[in-house]
Amino acid sequence: MAEDFHKFITGNRAPKLPNLTYSVLALGDKSYKYFCKTGEDIDAGCKAAGAFRLTPLVKCDVDYEESAEIWMNNFLLNLTPVQSLTAAPSAITTAAEISKEAAAQNYSEFSKKNPYMATVLEKVKITGHDSDKEVFHLELSLEASGITYEPGDAVGIFTKNPELLVNQIIEKTGFNPEQKVDIKVGEVSLFDALTFHLEITILTFDILQKYFERTQNKELEKLMRDDKLLDEYLYGHDVLDLLEDFPFDWNINKFVEILRPLPARLYSISSSMESVGEEVHATVSVVRYERKNRLRTGACSSHLADSIEIDDQIPIYIEKNPLFKLPANGSKIIMVGAGTGIAPYRAFMQERESRGIEGKSWLFFGDRRFNADFLYQIEWQKLLKSKHLEKMEVAFSRDQEEKIYVQHKLLENQKEVYKWIEEGAYFYLCGDMRNMAKDVNKTLLQIIQNEGGISAEKATEYVKKLKKEKRFQSDVY
Ligand SMILES: Cc1cc2nc3c(=O)[nH]c(=O)nc-3n(C[C@H](O)[C@H](O)[C@H](O)COP(=O)(O)OP(=O)(O)OC[C@H]3O[C@@H](n4cnc5c(N)ncnc54)[C@H](O)[C@@H]3O)c2cc1C
Ligand SMILES: NC(=O)c1ccc[n+]([C@@H]2O[C@H](COP(=O)([O-])OP(=O)(O)OC[C@H]3O[C@@H](n4cnc5c(N)ncnc54)[C@H](OP(=O)(O)O)[C@@H]3O)[C@@H](O)[C@H]2O)c1
């Protein structure tokens, strides 16, 4: 729907909207070069159509709450006089009611702003000894928190940065780790700011831009102008790389100013409350990789893997995802996921089993090796045996010369996949956004084209319709 609206309001067929009063709150992520571009386009589109911009566009980063609240208050304050001139009073109450209703839906005293300290009940490595990656299954207690969630939601986990990287940055800059710096949370030591409050393991386009504004480094400018180089640099480089690759004599306060607050990491919930009660489970793949002779570790996943033990407490909140949900009835479902993309399907199946929902389900799972990386293998086998899971196809990419991925399994089964979809099945996709999601999307189009005997354009329309009917849902990252 958003795609269609964007096209409509920015395209040649955009209507004239002289009677429209509007304001745009754009949600985005500063990791991306085109940060909040869609919001900007819609704002400009409405303005060009002659609409009245009630309050200015506000662009939010992942930590959206504060900016969103300011936008909402400003919007509501300004709405009343304009609306009373142009619209029926019911329109005014509606806006206020919406915000009240949103507040009423606050299901627990705990939230992203006030995270719950969840006790770790279980932490098990679920990849085998000979796997070349580590995936952990985590079970966290929600006891007496009042927190609820549904399959398809995610759990947000607050974390700290790797100490080694903090020390390397301090060493590189030569700053005194005890020196106080003024950041959003107040005055703290540089060491604490870099450990607990600021993002250093990930580079965003926004950081590069701010770094350039201060340093005017020509090499950095060249990099930022080349989309391909920029993408490559942003993935797999950190703040220490920036300091090493584009040296500059930084002032300590100016330096911390360019870093964004350390956001919580999200993990697809791999449990259903119907089955586990006051617990939430997550499936965490540990980020460790080497570049330029330096071993790098992901802030949250490596902290969970290396420093968190059973009985420890970690700050969490629930991130609702109404766009990744099981159908209310017992419709057929096709679930496609690679690696940790399997997580929400464990929740889906627990939910269906506990509630006795009988709809047929078909799982496509891909990972590296059968022996080492078959996540939750025994659980799937039990579900197959009990017929709660109708069918399962697996694609282990590194068990043979040529790669076999989930999309190859979809294609092998294209006749039946198409039949299920035609019969009303819901199609789910979860896991890697960079490659897998794009390839599975392409394969689905190909299947619809082949089996439906239709053109590429018609297949695209078909998938669009599935999305509109919420029969194609994806949760990719
Ligand atoms: C809705 C949602 C659901 C998610 N669900 C899950 C889930 O169920 N399980 C799960 O494990 N994760 C999940 N994630 C991803 C998770 O939120 C974190 O991004 C992930 O754990 C990494 O966080 P980190 O703090 O460990 O690493 P960070 O400190 O965030 O570092 C990650 C950065 O390291 C770099 N990097 C990572 N791997 C490589 C590599 N191989 N080569 C080069 N550079 C690399 C990239 O620059 C990347 O941005 C989900 C994300 C979202 C948005
Ligand atoms: N943003 C982040 O920092 C971050 C952090 C953690 C995880 N993730 C993403 O989340 C996903 C799950 O992580 P993970 O570590 O559990 O999985 P993973 O091992 O990276 O990947 C799982 C499986 O997907 C396969 N795969 C690779 N490219 C594919 C493609 N184009 N189409 C279909 N399958 C493909 C892999 O095969 P091969 O590897 O053998 O090619 C592997 O068998 C990953 O894909 C990862 O990229 C992102």
PDB file of N, CA, C and O in Angstrom, residues 275-312:
ATOM      1  N   SER A 275       2.651 -21.620  24.424  1.00  0.00           N
ATOM      2  CA  SER A 275       3.389 -22.842  24.707  1.00  0.00           C
ATOM      3  C   SER A 275       4.379 -22.682  25.866  1.00  0.00           C
ATOM      4  O   SER A 275       4.554 -23.587  26.661  1.00  0.00           O
ATOM      5  N   VAL A 276       5.018 -21.496  25.974  1.00  0.00           N
ATOM      6  CA  VAL A 276       6.087 -21.356  26.981  1.00  0.00           C
ATOM      7  C   VAL A 276       5.684 -20.486  28.170  1.00  0.00           C
ATOM      8  O   VAL A 276       6.483 -20.312  29.097  1.00  0.00           O
ATOM      9  N   GLY A 277       4.493 -19.922  28.151  1.00  0.00           N
ATOM     10  CA  GLY A 277       4.052 -19.078  29.267  1.00  0.00           C
ATOM     11  C   GLY A 277       4.849 -17.783  29.349  1.00  0.00           C
ATOM     12  O   GLY A 277       5.141 -17.172  28.317  1.00  0.00           O
ATOM     13  N   GLU A 278       5.236 -17.403  30.556  1.00  0.00           N
ATOM     14  CA  GLU A 278       5.925 -16.110  30.735  1.00  0.00           C
ATOM     15  C   GLU A 278       7.417 -16.206  30.404  1.00  0.00           C
ATOM     16  O   GLU A 278       8.288 -15.987  31.257  1.00  0.00           O
ATOM     17  N   GLU A 279       7.692 -16.558  29.160  1.00  0.00           N
ATOM     18  CA  GLU A 279       9.084 -16.627  28.701  1.00  0.00           C
ATOM     19  C   GLU A 279       9.139 -16.079  27.291  1.00  0.00           C
ATOM     20  O   GLU A 279       8.127 -16.050  26.593  1.00  0.00           O
ATOM     21  N   VAL A 280      10.326 -15.680  26.890  1.00  0.00           N
ATOM     22  CA  VAL A 280      10.516 -15.328  25.491  1.00  0.00           C
ATOM     23  C   VAL A 280      11.818 -15.972  25.029  1.00  0.00           C
ATOM     24  O   VAL A 280      12.823 -15.941  25.734  1.00  0.00           O
ATOM     25  N   HIS A 281      11.778 -16.606  23.832  1.00  0.00           N
ATOM     26  CA  HIS A 281      12.969 -17.285  23.321  1.00  0.00           C
ATOM     27  C   HIS A 281      13.510 -16.540  22.093  1.00  0.00           C
ATOM     28  O   HIS A 281      12.731 -15.948  21.334  1.00  0.00           O
ATOM     29  N   ALA A 282      14.824 -16.602  21.931  1.00  0.00           N
ATOM     30  CA  ALA A 282      15.448 -15.974  20.753  1.00  0.00           C
ATOM     31  C   ALA A 282      16.542 -16.888  20.214  1.00  0.00           C
ATOM     32  O   ALA A 282      17.069 -17.743  20.946  1.00  0.00           O
ATOM     33  N   THR A 283      16.861 -16.686  18.944  1.00  0.00           N
ATOM     34  CA  THR A 283      17.855 -17.517  18.261  1.00  0.00           C
ATOM     35  C   THR A 283      18.915 -16.573  17.702  1.00  0.00           C
ATOM     36  O   THR A 283      18.641 -15.823  16.760  1.00  0.00           O
ATOM     37  N   VAL A 284      20.084 -16.582  18.305  1.00  0.00           N
ATOM     38  CA  VAL A 284      21.072 -15.533  17.997  1.00  0.00           C
ATOM     39  C   VAL A 284      22.297 -16.089  17.288  1.00  0.00           C
ATOM     40  O   VAL A 284      22.991 -16.965  17.812  1.00  0.00           O
ATOM     41  N   SER A 285      22.558 -15.577  16.103  1.00  0.00           N
ATOM     42  CA  SER A 285      23.757 -15.966  15.356  1.00  0.00           C
ATOM     43  C   SER A 285      24.862 -14.957  15.688  1.00  0.00           C
ATOM     44  O   SER A 285      24.660 -13.745  15.592  1.00  0.00           O
ATOM     45  N   VAL A 286      26.014 -15.456  16.094  1.00  0.00           N
ATOM     46  CA  VAL A 286      27.062 -14.554  16.593  1.00  0.00           C
ATOM     47  C   VAL A 286      27.860 -13.955  15.430  1.00  0.00           C
ATOM     48  O   VAL A 286      28.332 -14.678  14.557  1.00  0.00           O
ATOM     49  N   VAL A 287      27.951 -12.630  15.454  1.00  0.00           N
ATOM     50  CA  VAL A 287      28.711 -11.928  14.411  1.00  0.00           C
ATOM     51  C   VAL A 287      30.177 -11.875  14.828  1.00  0.00           C
ATOM     52  O   VAL A 287      30.548 -11.250  15.820  1.00  0.00           O
ATOM     53  N   ARG A 288      31.016 -12.598  14.068  1.00  0.00           N
ATOM     54  CA  ARG A 288      32.479 -12.505  14.240  1.00  0.00           C
ATOM     55  C   ARG A 288      33.051 -12.591  12.840  1.00  0.00           C
ATOM     56  O   ARG A 288      32.704 -13.515  12.087  1.00  0.00           O
ATOM     57  N   TYR A 289      33.879 -11.673  12.480  1.00  0.00           N
ATOM     58  CA  TYR A 289      34.509 -11.745  11.162  1.00  0.00           C
ATOM     59  C   TYR A 289      35.849 -11.033  11.219  1.00  0.00           C
ATOM     60  O   TYR A 289      36.112 -10.235  12.128  1.00  0.00           O
ATOM     61  N   GLU A 290      36.698 -11.374  10.243  1.00  0.00           N
ATOM     62  CA  GLU A 290      38.022 -10.766  10.254  1.00  0.00           C
ATOM     63  C   GLU A 290      38.166  -9.850   9.049  1.00  0.00           C
ATOM     64  O   GLU A 290      37.708 -10.158   7.967  1.00  0.00           O
ATOM     65  N   ARG A 291      38.735  -8.709   9.275  1.00  0.00           N
ATOM     66  CA  ARG A 291      39.019  -7.797   8.176  1.00  0.00           C
ATOM     67  C   ARG A 291      40.261  -7.005   8.543  1.00  0.00           C
ATOM     68  O   ARG A 291      40.422  -6.627   9.698  1.00  0.00           O
ATOM     69  N   LYS A 292      41.122  -6.795   7.571  1.00  0.00           N
ATOM     70  CA  LYS A 292      42.389  -6.074   7.780  1.00  0.00           C
ATOM     71  C   LYS A 292      43.112  -6.602   9.019  1.00  0.00           C
ATOM     72  O   LYS A 292      43.510  -5.817   9.896  1.00  0.00           O
ATOM     73  N   ASN A 293      43.219  -7.930   9.095  1.00  0.00           N
ATOM     74  CA  ASN A 293      43.942  -8.580  10.202  1.00  0.00           C
ATOM     75  C   ASN A 293      43.399  -8.252  11.583  1.00  0.00           C
ATOM     76  O   ASN A 293      44.123  -8.349  12.565  1.00  0.00           O
ATOM     77  N   ARG A 294      42.179  -7.829  11.654  1.00  0.00           N
ATOM     78  CA  ARG A 294      41.585  -7.538  12.959  1.00  0.00           C
ATOM     79  C   ARG A 294      40.301  -8.343  13.107  1.00  0.00           C
ATOM     80  O   ARG A 294      39.447  -8.310  12.222  1.00  0.00           O
ATOM     81  N   LEU A 295      40.204  -9.088  14.219  1.00  0.00           N
ATOM     82  CA  LEU A 295      38.985  -9.855  14.459  1.00  0.00           C
ATOM     83  C   LEU A 295      37.924  -8.899  14.999  1.00  0.00           C
ATOM     84  O   LEU A 295      38.163  -8.183  15.963  1.00  0.00           O
ATOM     85  N   ARG A 296      36.756  -8.885  14.346  1.00  0.00           N
ATOM     86  CA  ARG A 296      35.690  -7.977  14.773  1.00  0.00           C
ATOM     87  C   ARG A 296      34.537  -8.783  15.351  1.00  0.00           C
ATOM     88  O   ARG A 296      34.255  -9.878  14.872  1.00  0.00           O
ATOM     89  N   THR A 297      33.864  -8.218  16.325  1.00  0.00           N
ATOM     90  CA  THR A 297      32.740  -8.920  16.942  1.00  0.00           C
ATOM     91  C   THR A 297      31.530  -7.992  17.013  1.00  0.00           C
ATOM     92  O   THR A 297      31.683  -6.796  17.281  1.00  0.00           O
ATOM     93  N   GLY A 298      30.366  -8.558  16.745  1.00  0.00           N
ATOM     94  CA  GLY A 298      29.129  -7.784  16.833  1.00  0.00           C
ATOM     95  C   GLY A 298      28.868  -7.425  18.289  1.00  0.00           C
ATOM     96  O   GLY A 298      29.116  -8.247  19.186  1.00  0.00           O
ATOM     97  N   ALA A 299      28.361  -6.212  18.531  1.00  0.00           N
ATOM     98  CA  ALA A 299      28.198  -5.741  19.906  1.00  0.00           C
ATOM     99  C   ALA A 299      27.287  -6.676  20.707  1.00  0.00           C
ATOM    100  O   ALA A 299      27.680  -7.207  21.752  1.00  0.00           O
ATOM    101  N   CYS A 300      26.082  -6.892  20.229  1.00  0.00           N
ATOM    102  CA  CYS A 300      25.104  -7.608  21.043  1.00  0.00           C
ATOM    103  C   CYS A 300      25.300  -9.119  20.999  1.00  0.00           C
ATOM    104  O   CYS A 300      25.349  -9.779  22.038  1.00  0.00           O
ATOM    105  N   SER A 301      25.443  -9.657  19.777  1.00  0.00           N
ATOM    106  CA  SER A 301      25.507 -11.121  19.672  1.00  0.00           C
ATOM    107  C   SER A 301      26.737 -11.666  20.378  1.00  0.00           C
ATOM    108  O   SER A 301      26.680 -12.710  21.036  1.00  0.00           O
ATOM    109  N   SER A 302      27.869 -10.961  20.300  1.00  0.00           N
ATOM    110  CA  SER A 302      29.072 -11.495  20.950  1.00  0.00           C
ATOM    111  C   SER A 302      28.992 -11.282  22.468  1.00  0.00           C
ATOM    112  O   SER A 302      29.507 -12.086  23.233  1.00  0.00           O
ATOM    113  N   HIS A 303      28.325 -10.214  22.883  1.00  0.00           N
ATOM    114  CA  HIS A 303      28.141  -9.999  24.327  1.00  0.00           C
ATOM    115  C   HIS A 303      27.288 -11.138  24.893  1.00  0.00           C
ATOM    116  O   HIS A 303      27.620 -11.732  25.924  1.00  0.00           O
ATOM    117  N   LEU A 304      26.208 -11.471  24.172  1.00  0.00           N
ATOM    118  CA  LEU A 304      25.345 -12.566  24.633  1.00  0.00           C
ATOM    119  C   LEU A 304      26.112 -13.887  24.639  1.00  0.00           C
ATOM    120  O   LEU A 304      25.982 -14.698  25.549  1.00  0.00           O
ATOM    121  N   ALA A 305      26.943 -14.071  23.614  1.00  0.00           N
ATOM    122  CA  ALA A 305      27.665 -15.343  23.496  1.00  0.00           C
ATOM    123  C   ALA A 305      28.786 -15.455  24.521  1.00  0.00           C
ATOM    124  O   ALA A 305      28.975 -16.511  25.130  1.00  0.00           O
ATOM    125  N   ASP A 306      29.517 -14.366  24.731  1.00  0.00           N
ATOM    126  CA  ASP A 306      30.755 -14.461  25.521  1.00  0.00           C
ATOM    127  C   ASP A 306      30.598 -14.062  26.982  1.00  0.00           C
ATOM    128  O   ASP A 306      31.365 -14.517  27.823  1.00  0.00           O
ATOM    129  N   SER A 307      29.665 -13.181  27.293  1.00  0.00           N
ATOM    130  CA  SER A 307      29.640 -12.642  28.664  1.00  0.00           C
ATOM    131  C   SER A 307      28.368 -12.936  29.437  1.00  0.00           C
ATOM    132  O   SER A 307      28.333 -12.722  30.648  1.00  0.00           O
ATOM    133  N   ILE A 308      27.323 -13.346  28.755  1.00  0.00           N
ATOM    134  CA  ILE A 308      26.053 -13.554  29.468  1.00  0.00           C
ATOM    135  C   ILE A 308      25.875 -15.034  29.824  1.00  0.00           C
ATOM    136  O   ILE A 308      26.063 -15.902  28.971  1.00  0.00           O
ATOM    137  N   GLU A 309      25.521 -15.262  31.079  1.00  0.00           N
ATOM    138  CA  GLU A 309      25.344 -16.641  31.552  1.00  0.00           C
ATOM    139  C   GLU A 309      23.929 -16.819  32.089  1.00  0.00           C
ATOM    140  O   GLU A 309      23.233 -15.836  32.350  1.00  0.00           O
ATOM    141  N   ILE A 310      23.567 -18.074  32.313  1.00  0.00           N
ATOM    142  CA  ILE A 310      22.269 -18.374  32.927  1.00  0.00           C
ATOM    143  C   ILE A 310      22.193 -17.651  34.281  1.00  0.00           C
ATOM    144  O   ILE A 310      23.207 -17.561  34.987  1.00  0.00           O
ATOM    145  N   ASP A 311      21.015 -17.090  34.577  1.00  0.00           N
ATOM    146  CA  ASP A 311      20.740 -16.313  35.812  1.00  0.00           C
ATOM    147  C   ASP A 311      21.146 -14.842  35.705  1.00  0.00           C
ATOM    148  O   ASP A 311      20.779 -14.055  36.570  1.00  0.00           O
ATOM    149  N   ASP A 312      21.923 -14.475  34.672  1.00  0.00           N
ATOM    150  CA  ASP A 312      22.202 -13.049  34.466  1.00  0.00           C
ATOM    151  C   ASP A 312      20.909 -12.363  34.039  1.00  0.00           C
ATOM    152  O   ASP A 312      19.970 -13.012  33.571  1.00  0.00           O
TER     153      ASP A 312
END
